[in-house]
């Protein structure tokens, strides 16, 4: 009799203690054993990857799916299809830009109904903290959201307004009372300006690194005062990292993330009118990018997630002062980061830590983030030495406008398993609760 449903073995299996030859045995959707490569047990299905690497499924805690309400921007079917094609097996969906935004228990129910039966990966949900909804936060927490997102500056959509620093203190105090997590888009509104003209240089100058640093310092102050656990989203420059490191050293519970586009692109890549590069905070110059890599290598930045924020192509028309600010690259995050990480001397195990283990730990997504016994059998076959040129026609998102078009990347996702089953067109994903 077969002892296991599936055994996958690879000479490059990335485990919590590093990369080595190993076999991973699956029973009832979970990892039941991890053995030596040549000690693989009997199974109903056996897959031998040879030198193709075996990774845990990535966990992307920063995805804007936009359904319901703006499903023409992206939806659960297309977002999770693209995620799986990029080796991501779990996403946590942001509370905006859907309609209604997830700022009440009723809105969360609408969001979950929209996602039900449409997901090819597992999906969790963030709640939102906006002016006036502090009384809703405890109920949302009880319903299983993974934490609460807020903005210090304009979010870009009117139904999700920012919190003043005074209102943030009220929300932080409430979230701390039930030991929740708050995640913050940190740009100081008083340090931002209106870009003059539609050029990228003008847009870049309108959102300086000092705006990020000032907002991060305010978040640290409020986290220290209230005791809340706080996380800084999409750090675009290392200026704010030093305050974070000092705060952590004195026991403040703060963490930070960055994104593939800040680690792999630079302002020099942005051609006139190429608004597919526009995001907030903006992509900065190569020296700033180098600083982010140093912070990531030192552990001052905890994780790397996509901030996938797509829109229809018509919303990217016009200059950088008018176009929607969001990067669409959910499917390409793993090869993009691996291409640059490898060039800088990092290992696959580093990328797995940044893009799987750390995001899972941040949000408290249990059973994910590592190839270890008891976890869900979420696995990725990744040809780490194979290169490809990004062709938008091969992307699985609803819209295929991406700043990576035509770039050569290293690393190809050959297969993705969700709880031991190959991800295909059948929507087997589950809706997760904290």
CSV table of C-alpha atoms in Angstrom, one decimal:
chain,number,residue,atom,x,y,z
A,1,UNK,CA,0.0,0.0,0.0
A,2,UNK,CA,1.1,3.6,-0.6
A,3,UNK,CA,1.9,5.3,2.7
A,4,UNK,CA,1.5,8.8,1.2
A,5,UNK,CA,-0.6,10.6,-1.5
A,6,UNK,CA,2.4,12.4,-3.0
A,7,UNK,CA,6.1,12.5,-2.7
A,8,UNK,CA,8.2,15.3,-4.3
A,9,UNK,CA,11.9,15.2,-4.2
A,10,UNK,CA,14.6,17.6,-5.3
A,11,UNK,CA,18.3,17.9,-5.0
A,12,UNK,CA,17.6,21.6,-4.1
A,13,UNK,CA,14.9,21.5,-1.5
A,14,UNK,CA,14.7,24.7,0.5
A,15,UNK,CA,14.0,23.8,4.2
A,16,UNK,CA,13.9,26.0,7.3
A,17,UNK,CA,17.6,25.2,8.0
A,18,UNK,CA,18.8,25.7,4.4
A,19,UNK,CA,18.9,24.1,1.0
A,20,UNK,CA,19.7,20.4,0.6
A,21,UNK,CA,18.6,17.2,-1.3
A,22,UNK,CA,15.4,16.0,0.3
A,23,UNK,CA,12.0,14.3,-0.4
A,24,UNK,CA,8.7,15.8,0.9
A,25,UNK,CA,5.9,13.4,1.6
A,26,UNK,CA,2.3,14.5,1.6
A,27,UNK,CA,-0.8,13.0,3.2
A,28,UNK,CA,-4.3,14.5,3.3
A,29,UNK,CA,-3.0,17.9,2.1
A,30,UNK,CA,-0.3,18.3,4.7
A,31,UNK,CA,3.4,17.6,4.8
A,32,UNK,CA,3.7,14.3,6.7
A,33,UNK,CA,7.4,13.6,6.4
A,34,UNK,CA,10.6,15.2,5.1
A,35,UNK,CA,13.3,12.6,4.3
A,36,UNK,CA,16.6,12.2,2.7
A,37,UNK,CA,16.5,12.5,-1.1
A,38,UNK,CA,17.3,8.8,-1.6
A,39,UNK,CA,15.0,7.7,1.2
A,40,UNK,CA,11.8,8.8,-0.4
A,41,UNK,CA,8.9,6.6,0.9
A,42,UNK,CA,6.2,4.9,-1.3
A,43,UNK,CA,3.4,7.2,-2.6
A,44,UNK,CA,0.5,7.3,-4.9
A,45,UNK,CA,2.2,9.9,-7.0
A,46,UNK,CA,5.9,10.6,-7.2
A,47,UNK,CA,7.6,13.6,-8.7
A,48,UNK,CA,11.3,13.8,-9.2
A,49,UNK,CA,12.5,17.4,-9.9
A,50,UNK,CA,16.2,16.6,-10.2
A,51,UNK,CA,18.0,20.0,-10.0
A,52,UNK,CA,14.8,22.0,-10.1
A,53,UNK,CA,14.4,23.6,-6.7
A,54,UNK,CA,11.5,22.8,-4.4
A,55,UNK,CA,10.3,25.8,-2.4
A,56,UNK,CA,7.4,26.4,0.0
A,57,UNK,CA,4.6,28.3,-1.5
A,58,UNK,CA,5.1,32.0,-1.2
A,59,UNK,CA,2.9,34.1,1.1
A,60,UNK,CA,2.0,37.5,-0.3
A,61,UNK,CA,0.5,39.7,2.4
A,62,UNK,CA,0.0,42.8,0.2
A,63,UNK,CA,-2.3,42.2,-2.7
A,64,UNK,CA,-5.1,44.5,-4.0
A,65,UNK,CA,-7.7,42.2,-5.6
A,66,UNK,CA,-10.3,45.0,-5.9
A,67,UNK,CA,-13.3,42.7,-6.0
A,68,UNK,CA,-16.2,43.5,-5.5
A,69,UNK,CA,-16.9,46.9,-6.9
A,70,UNK,CA,-13.8,47.3,-9.1
A,71,UNK,CA,-13.5,43.8,-10.4
A,72,UNK,CA,-12.7,45.3,-13.9
A,73,UNK,CA,-9.4,46.3,-12.3
A,74,UNK,CA,-8.7,42.7,-11.0
A,75,UNK,CA,-10.7,39.9,-9.4
A,76,UNK,CA,-10.2,36.9,-7.2
A,77,UNK,CA,-10.2,34.5,-10.2
A,78,UNK,CA,-7.5,36.3,-12.1
A,79,UNK,CA,-5.4,37.5,-9.1
A,80,UNK,CA,-5.1,34.0,-7.7
A,81,UNK,CA,-4.5,32.5,-11.1
A,82,UNK,CA,-1.6,34.9,-11.5
A,83,UNK,CA,-0.4,34.3,-7.9
A,84,UNK,CA,-0.2,30.5,-8.4
A,85,UNK,CA,1.6,31.0,-11.7
A,86,UNK,CA,4.2,33.0,-9.8
A,87,UNK,CA,4.6,30.4,-7.0
A,88,UNK,CA,2.4,32.3,-4.5
A,89,UNK,CA,-0.1,29.9,-2.7
A,90,UNK,CA,-1.5,32.4,-0.1
A,91,UNK,CA,-2.5,36.0,-0.5
A,92,UNK,CA,-3.9,38.4,2.0
A,93,UNK,CA,-6.1,40.9,0.3
A,94,UNK,CA,-6.1,44.6,1.1
A,95,UNK,CA,-9.3,46.3,2.4
A,96,UNK,CA,-9.3,48.7,-0.5
A,97,UNK,CA,-9.9,49.3,-3.5
A,98,UNK,CA,-13.0,47.1,-3.4
A,99,UNK,CA,-16.5,48.6,-2.9
A,100,UNK,CA,-17.4,48.5,-0.1
A,101,UNK,CA,-14.0,48.7,1.6
A,102,UNK,CA,-13.5,46.2,4.4
A,103,UNK,CA,-14.1,48.7,7.3
A,104,UNK,CA,-17.2,47.0,8.8
A,105,UNK,CA,-18.3,43.5,9.6
A,106,UNK,CA,-20.9,43.7,6.9
A,107,UNK,CA,-18.4,44.8,4.3
A,108,UNK,CA,-16.2,41.8,5.2
A,109,UNK,CA,-19.1,39.5,4.6
A,110,UNK,CA,-19.6,41.0,1.1
A,111,UNK,CA,-15.9,40.6,0.4
A,112,UNK,CA,-15.9,36.9,1.5
A,113,UNK,CA,-19.0,36.2,-0.6
A,114,UNK,CA,-17.3,37.7,-3.6
A,115,UNK,CA,-14.2,35.5,-3.1
A,116,UNK,CA,-16.0,32.3,-2.4
A,117,UNK,CA,-15.5,29.6,-5.1
A,118,UNK,CA,-13.3,31.8,-7.2
A,119,UNK,CA,-9.8,31.4,-5.7
A,120,UNK,CA,-7.0,29.2,-7.0
A,121,UNK,CA,-4.9,30.0,-3.9
A,122,UNK,CA,-5.8,30.5,-0.3
A,123,UNK,CA,-6.9,34.0,0.6
A,124,UNK,CA,-7.1,35.9,3.8
A,125,UNK,CA,-8.3,39.5,4.4
A,126,UNK,CA,-7.1,42.7,6.1
A,127,UNK,CA,-9.5,45.1,7.7
A,128,UNK,CA,-9.3,48.8,7.3
A,129,UNK,CA,-9.0,51.7,9.9
A,130,UNK,CA,-10.5,54.9,8.6
A,131,UNK,CA,-11.9,58.0,10.4
A,132,UNK,CA,-14.9,57.1,12.4
A,133,UNK,CA,-14.8,53.3,12.3
A,134,UNK,CA,-12.8,52.6,15.5
A,135,UNK,CA,-16.0,50.9,17.1
A,136,UNK,CA,-15.9,48.4,14.2
A,137,UNK,CA,-12.4,47.2,14.7
A,138,UNK,CA,-12.9,44.7,17.5
A,139,UNK,CA,-15.7,43.0,15.6
A,140,UNK,CA,-13.6,42.7,12.5
A,141,UNK,CA,-10.8,41.2,14.5
A,142,UNK,CA,-13.2,38.7,16.0
A,143,UNK,CA,-14.3,37.7,12.5
A,144,UNK,CA,-10.7,36.8,11.6
A,145,UNK,CA,-9.1,39.7,9.6
A,146,UNK,CA,-5.4,39.5,9.9
A,147,UNK,CA,-4.9,43.1,11.0
A,148,UNK,CA,-5.9,46.7,10.0
A,149,UNK,CA,-4.5,48.9,7.3
A,150,UNK,CA,-4.5,52.7,7.5
A,151,UNK,CA,-3.0,55.5,5.5
A,152,UNK,CA,-1.3,58.7,6.8
A,153,UNK,CA,-1.9,60.4,3.4
A,154,UNK,CA,-4.5,60.2,0.6
A,155,UNK,CA,-5.2,56.6,-0.4
A,156,UNK,CA,-6.2,57.5,-4.0
A,157,UNK,CA,-9.8,56.4,-3.4
A,158,UNK,CA,-12.4,58.6,-1.6
A,159,UNK,CA,-14.1,55.8,0.3
A,160,UNK,CA,-10.9,55.0,2.2
A,161,UNK,CA,-9.7,58.3,3.7
A,162,UNK,CA,-6.4,58.7,5.7
A,163,UNK,CA,-6.2,58.9,9.5
A,164,UNK,CA,-4.7,62.0,11.1
A,165,UNK,CA,-2.0,61.3,13.6
A,166,UNK,CA,-4.5,62.0,16.3
A,167,UNK,CA,-7.0,59.6,14.9
A,168,UNK,CA,-4.3,57.0,14.5
A,169,UNK,CA,-3.6,57.1,18.2
A,170,UNK,CA,-7.2,56.3,18.9
A,171,UNK,CA,-7.2,53.4,16.4
A,172,UNK,CA,-3.9,52.1,17.7
A,173,UNK,CA,-5.1,52.2,21.3
A,174,UNK,CA,-8.2,50.2,20.3
A,175,UNK,CA,-6.2,47.6,18.3
A,176,UNK,CA,-3.6,47.3,21.1
A,177,UNK,CA,-6.5,46.4,23.5
A,178,UNK,CA,-7.0,43.1,21.7
A,179,UNK,CA,-3.4,42.7,20.6
A,180,UNK,CA,-4.1,43.2,16.9
A,181,UNK,CA,-1.8,44.3,14.1
A,182,UNK,CA,-1.8,47.6,12.3
A,183,UNK,CA,-0.2,48.0,8.9
A,184,UNK,CA,0.5,51.5,7.7
A,185,UNK,CA,1.0,53.3,4.4
A,186,UNK,CA,3.5,55.8,5.8
A,187,UNK,CA,4.0,59.0,3.9
A,188,UNK,CA,3.7,62.3,5.8
A,189,UNK,CA,1.0,64.4,4.2
A,190,UNK,CA,2.7,67.7,5.0
A,191,UNK,CA,5.8,66.6,3.2
A,192,UNK,CA,4.1,65.7,-0.1
A,193,UNK,CA,3.5,68.2,-2.9
A,194,UNK,CA,1.5,68.3,-6.1
A,195,UNK,CA,3.7,67.4,-9.0
A,196,UNK,CA,4.0,70.1,-11.6
A,197,UNK,CA,3.8,68.7,-15.1
A,198,UNK,CA,3.5,65.0,-16.1
A,199,UNK,CA,7.1,64.0,-15.9
A,200,UNK,CA,8.5,61.2,-13.7
A,201,UNK,CA,11.1,63.6,-12.2
A,202,UNK,CA,8.3,65.9,-11.0
A,203,UNK,CA,6.4,63.0,-9.6
A,204,UNK,CA,9.5,61.7,-7.8
A,205,UNK,CA,10.3,65.1,-6.3
A,206,UNK,CA,6.7,65.4,-5.0
A,207,UNK,CA,7.1,62.3,-2.8
A,208,UNK,CA,10.6,62.6,-1.2
A,209,UNK,CA,12.1,59.9,1.1
A,210,UNK,CA,11.8,62.5,4.0
A,211,UNK,CA,8.0,62.1,3.7
A,212,UNK,CA,8.3,58.4,4.4
A,213,UNK,CA,10.8,58.9,7.2
A,214,UNK,CA,8.7,61.5,9.0
A,215,UNK,CA,5.6,59.3,8.9
A,216,UNK,CA,7.5,56.2,10.1
A,217,UNK,CA,8.8,58.3,13.0
A,218,UNK,CA,5.2,59.2,13.9
A,219,UNK,CA,4.1,55.6,13.7
A,220,UNK,CA,6.9,54.5,16.0
A,221,UNK,CA,5.9,57.2,18.5
A,222,UNK,CA,2.3,56.1,18.5
A,223,UNK,CA,3.2,52.4,18.6
A,224,UNK,CA,5.5,53.0,21.6
A,225,UNK,CA,2.8,55.1,23.4
A,226,UNK,CA,0.0,52.6,22.8
A,227,UNK,CA,1.8,49.2,22.8
A,228,UNK,CA,0.3,48.2,19.4
A,229,UNK,CA,2.1,45.9,17.0
A,230,UNK,CA,2.8,48.1,13.9
A,231,UNK,CA,4.1,47.2,10.5
A,232,UNK,CA,5.3,49.7,7.8
A,233,UNK,CA,4.2,48.9,4.3
A,234,UNK,CA,6.3,49.1,1.1
A,235,UNK,CA,9.4,50.9,2.3
A,236,UNK,CA,10.9,52.6,-0.7
A,237,UNK,CA,14.0,54.2,0.8
A,238,UNK,CA,16.3,53.2,3.6
A,239,UNK,CA,16.0,56.6,5.4
A,240,UNK,CA,13.3,55.3,7.6
A,241,UNK,CA,15.0,52.0,8.5
A,242,UNK,CA,17.4,53.4,11.1
A,243,UNK,CA,14.5,54.8,13.2
A,244,UNK,CA,12.9,51.4,13.0
A,245,UNK,CA,16.0,49.6,14.1
A,246,UNK,CA,16.4,51.9,17.1
A,247,UNK,CA,12.8,51.5,18.0
A,248,UNK,CA,13.1,47.7,17.9
A,249,UNK,CA,16.2,47.8,20.0
A,250,UNK,CA,14.2,49.4,22.8
A,251,UNK,CA,11.3,47.0,22.5
A,252,UNK,CA,8.8,48.7,20.3
A,253,UNK,CA,6.9,46.2,18.2
A,254,UNK,CA,7.5,47.5,14.7
A,255,UNK,CA,8.4,45.7,11.5
A,256,UNK,CA,8.7,46.6,7.8
A,257,UNK,CA,8.5,45.3,4.3
A,258,UNK,CA,9.6,46.3,0.8
A,259,UNK,CA,8.5,45.2,-2.6
A,260,UNK,CA,10.1,43.6,-5.7
A,261,UNK,CA,9.8,46.8,-7.7
A,262,UNK,CA,11.9,48.8,-5.2
A,263,UNK,CA,14.5,46.1,-5.2
A,264,UNK,CA,14.8,45.5,-8.9
A,265,UNK,CA,13.9,48.7,-10.8
A,266,UNK,CA,15.2,52.2,-10.6
A,267,UNK,CA,14.2,55.7,-11.7
A,268,UNK,CA,16.6,55.4,-14.6
A,269,UNK,CA,14.4,52.6,-16.0
A,270,UNK,CA,11.4,54.9,-16.3
A,271,UNK,CA,11.0,56.2,-19.8
A,272,UNK,CA,8.9,59.3,-20.6
A,273,UNK,CA,5.3,58.4,-20.4
A,274,UNK,CA,5.9,54.9,-19.0
A,275,UNK,CA,3.3,55.2,-16.3
A,276,UNK,CA,3.3,51.4,-15.7
A,277,UNK,CA,6.2,52.3,-13.3
A,278,UNK,CA,4.1,54.7,-11.2
A,279,UNK,CA,3.5,53.7,-7.6
A,280,UNK,CA,3.3,55.4,-4.2
A,281,UNK,CA,5.9,55.7,-2.7
A,282,UNK,CA,7.8,56.0,-6.0
A,283,UNK,CA,10.6,53.9,-7.4
A,284,UNK,CA,13.8,55.8,-6.6
A,285,UNK,CA,17.4,55.8,-7.9
A,286,UNK,CA,19.9,52.9,-7.9
A,287,UNK,CA,21.7,54.2,-4.8
A,288,UNK,CA,18.5,54.1,-2.8
A,289,UNK,CA,17.8,50.6,-4.1
A,290,UNK,CA,21.2,49.5,-2.9
A,291,UNK,CA,20.4,50.9,0.6
A,292,UNK,CA,17.2,48.8,0.6
A,293,UNK,CA,19.2,45.6,-0.2
A,294,UNK,CA,21.6,46.4,2.7
A,295,UNK,CA,18.7,46.8,5.0
A,296,UNK,CA,17.1,43.6,3.9
A,297,UNK,CA,20.3,41.7,4.2
A,298,UNK,CA,20.8,43.0,7.7
A,299,UNK,CA,17.3,42.1,8.8
A,300,UNK,CA,16.1,45.7,9.3
A,301,UNK,CA,13.5,45.0,6.6
A,302,UNK,CA,11.6,41.8,7.4
A,303,UNK,CA,9.9,40.7,4.2
A,304,UNK,CA,9.3,41.3,0.5
A,305,UNK,CA,5.7,41.3,-0.8
A,306,UNK,CA,4.2,42.5,-4.1
A,307,UNK,CA,1.8,45.4,-3.4
A,308,UNK,CA,0.1,44.2,-6.5
A,309,UNK,CA,-2.2,47.2,-7.4
A,310,UNK,CA,-3.5,46.8,-11.0
A,311,UNK,CA,-5.9,48.9,-12.9
A,312,UNK,CA,-7.4,49.0,-16.4
A,313,UNK,CA,-4.9,50.3,-19.0
A,314,UNK,CA,-7.0,53.5,-19.6
A,315,UNK,CA,-6.3,54.6,-16.0
A,316,UNK,CA,-2.6,54.5,-16.7
A,317,UNK,CA,-2.9,57.0,-19.6
A,318,UNK,CA,-1.8,60.6,-19.3
A,319,UNK,CA,1.2,61.9,-17.4
A,320,UNK,CA,2.7,60.8,-14.0
A,321,UNK,CA,0.5,63.5,-12.4
A,322,UNK,CA,-2.7,61.8,-13.5
A,323,UNK,CA,-2.2,58.1,-14.0
A,324,UNK,CA,-3.2,55.6,-11.3
A,325,UNK,CA,-0.3,54.8,-9.0
A,326,UNK,CA,0.1,51.0,-8.7
A,327,UNK,CA,2.4,48.3,-10.0
A,328,UNK,CA,1.0,45.1,-11.5
A,329,UNK,CA,3.5,42.3,-11.0
A,330,UNK,CA,2.0,39.6,-8.8
A,331,UNK,CA,3.2,36.8,-11.1
A,332,UNK,CA,6.7,38.1,-11.5
A,333,UNK,CA,7.8,38.8,-7.9
A,334,UNK,CA,9.7,35.6,-7.3
A,335,UNK,CA,11.9,35.6,-10.5
A,336,UNK,CA,12.4,39.4,-10.2
A,337,UNK,CA,13.7,39.2,-6.7
A,338,UNK,CA,15.7,36.1,-7.3
A,339,UNK,CA,17.3,37.6,-10.4
A,340,UNK,CA,18.7,40.5,-8.3
A,341,UNK,CA,19.3,38.6,-5.1
A,342,UNK,CA,21.4,36.0,-6.9
A,343,UNK,CA,23.4,38.8,-8.6
A,344,UNK,CA,24.1,40.2,-5.2
A,345,UNK,CA,25.3,36.9,-3.7
A,346,UNK,CA,22.1,35.8,-1.8
A,347,UNK,CA,20.8,32.2,-1.7
A,348,UNK,CA,17.4,30.8,-2.5
A,349,UNK,CA,16.9,30.3,1.2
A,350,UNK,CA,17.1,34.0,1.7
A,351,UNK,CA,14.4,34.7,-0.9
A,352,UNK,CA,12.2,32.0,0.7
A,353,UNK,CA,12.7,33.6,4.1
A,354,UNK,CA,11.8,37.1,2.8
A,355,UNK,CA,8.9,36.0,0.6
A,356,UNK,CA,7.3,33.1,2.4
A,357,UNK,CA,8.4,32.5,6.1
A,358,UNK,CA,8.5,36.2,7.1
A,359,UNK,CA,5.2,37.3,5.6
A,360,UNK,CA,3.5,34.2,7.1
A,361,UNK,CA,4.9,35.1,10.5
A,362,UNK,CA,4.0,38.8,10.2
A,363,UNK,CA,0.3,38.1,9.6
A,364,UNK,CA,0.1,35.0,11.7
A,365,UNK,CA,-0.9,32.8,8.7
A,366,UNK,CA,-0.6,29.4,10.3
A,367,UNK,CA,0.5,26.2,8.5
A,368,UNK,CA,2.3,28.2,5.8
A,369,UNK,CA,5.7,29.6,5.0
A,370,UNK,CA,8.0,26.6,5.3
A,371,UNK,CA,8.5,23.0,4.2
A,372,UNK,CA,8.1,21.3,7.6
A,373,UNK,CA,6.0,18.5,9.0
A,374,UNK,CA,2.4,19.6,9.8
A,375,UNK,CA,2.3,22.5,7.4
A,376,UNK,CA,0.0,22.6,4.4
A,377,UNK,CA,1.7,21.0,1.4
A,378,UNK,CA,2.0,24.2,-0.5
A,379,UNK,CA,5.0,23.7,-2.8
A,380,UNK,CA,6.7,25.2,-5.8
A,381,UNK,CA,8.9,23.7,-8.4
A,382,UNK,CA,11.3,26.5,-9.4
A,383,UNK,CA,13.9,26.2,-12.1
A,384,UNK,CA,16.3,28.6,-10.5
A,385,UNK,CA,18.9,28.7,-13.3
A,386,UNK,CA,16.5,29.1,-16.2
A,387,UNK,CA,16.0,32.5,-17.8
A,388,UNK,CA,13.0,34.0,-19.7
A,389,UNK,CA,12.0,37.3,-21.2
A,390,UNK,CA,8.8,38.8,-19.8
A,391,UNK,CA,6.0,38.7,-22.3
A,392,UNK,CA,2.8,40.3,-21.2
A,393,UNK,CA,0.8,37.8,-23.2
A,394,UNK,CA,2.0,35.1,-20.7
A,395,UNK,CA,0.7,36.9,-17.6
A,396,UNK,CA,-2.4,35.6,-15.9
A,397,UNK,CA,-3.7,38.8,-14.4
A,398,UNK,CA,-6.8,40.6,-15.8
A,399,UNK,CA,-4.7,43.3,-17.4
A,400,UNK,CA,-1.2,42.8,-18.6
A,401,UNK,CA,0.5,46.1,-18.3
A,402,UNK,CA,3.7,45.6,-16.4
A,403,UNK,CA,7.0,47.5,-15.9
A,404,UNK,CA,8.9,44.2,-16.4
A,405,UNK,CA,7.9,43.9,-20.1
A,406,UNK,CA,10.9,42.8,-22.1
A,407,UNK,CA,13.2,42.2,-19.1
A,408,UNK,CA,15.2,39.0,-18.9
A,409,UNK,CA,14.6,37.3,-15.5
A,410,UNK,CA,16.1,34.2,-14.0
A,411,UNK,CA,13.9,31.6,-12.4
A,412,UNK,CA,10.9,29.8,-13.9
A,413,UNK,CA,7.9,28.4,-11.9
A,414,UNK,CA,7.4,24.9,-13.3
A,415,UNK,CA,4.5,23.8,-11.0
A,416,UNK,CA,2.7,24.9,-7.9
A,417,UNK,CA,0.9,22.7,-5.4
A,418,UNK,CA,-1.8,23.8,-3.0
A,419,UNK,CA,-2.2,21.3,-0.2
A,420,UNK,CA,-0.6,18.6,-2.3
A,421,UNK,CA,-2.7,19.2,-5.5
A,422,UNK,CA,-1.3,20.9,-8.6
A,423,UNK,CA,-3.0,24.3,-9.1
A,424,UNK,CA,-5.0,24.3,-12.3
A,425,UNK,CA,-8.2,26.0,-13.4
A,426,UNK,CA,-10.2,24.4,-10.6
A,427,UNK,CA,-10.6,27.0,-7.8
A,428,UNK,CA,-9.6,25.0,-4.7
A,429,UNK,CA,-8.4,27.9,-2.6
A,430,UNK,CA,-9.8,28.4,0.9
A,431,UNK,CA,-10.8,31.6,2.6
A,432,UNK,CA,-8.6,32.0,5.7
A,433,UNK,CA,-9.3,33.5,9.1
A,434,UNK,CA,-6.7,34.7,11.6
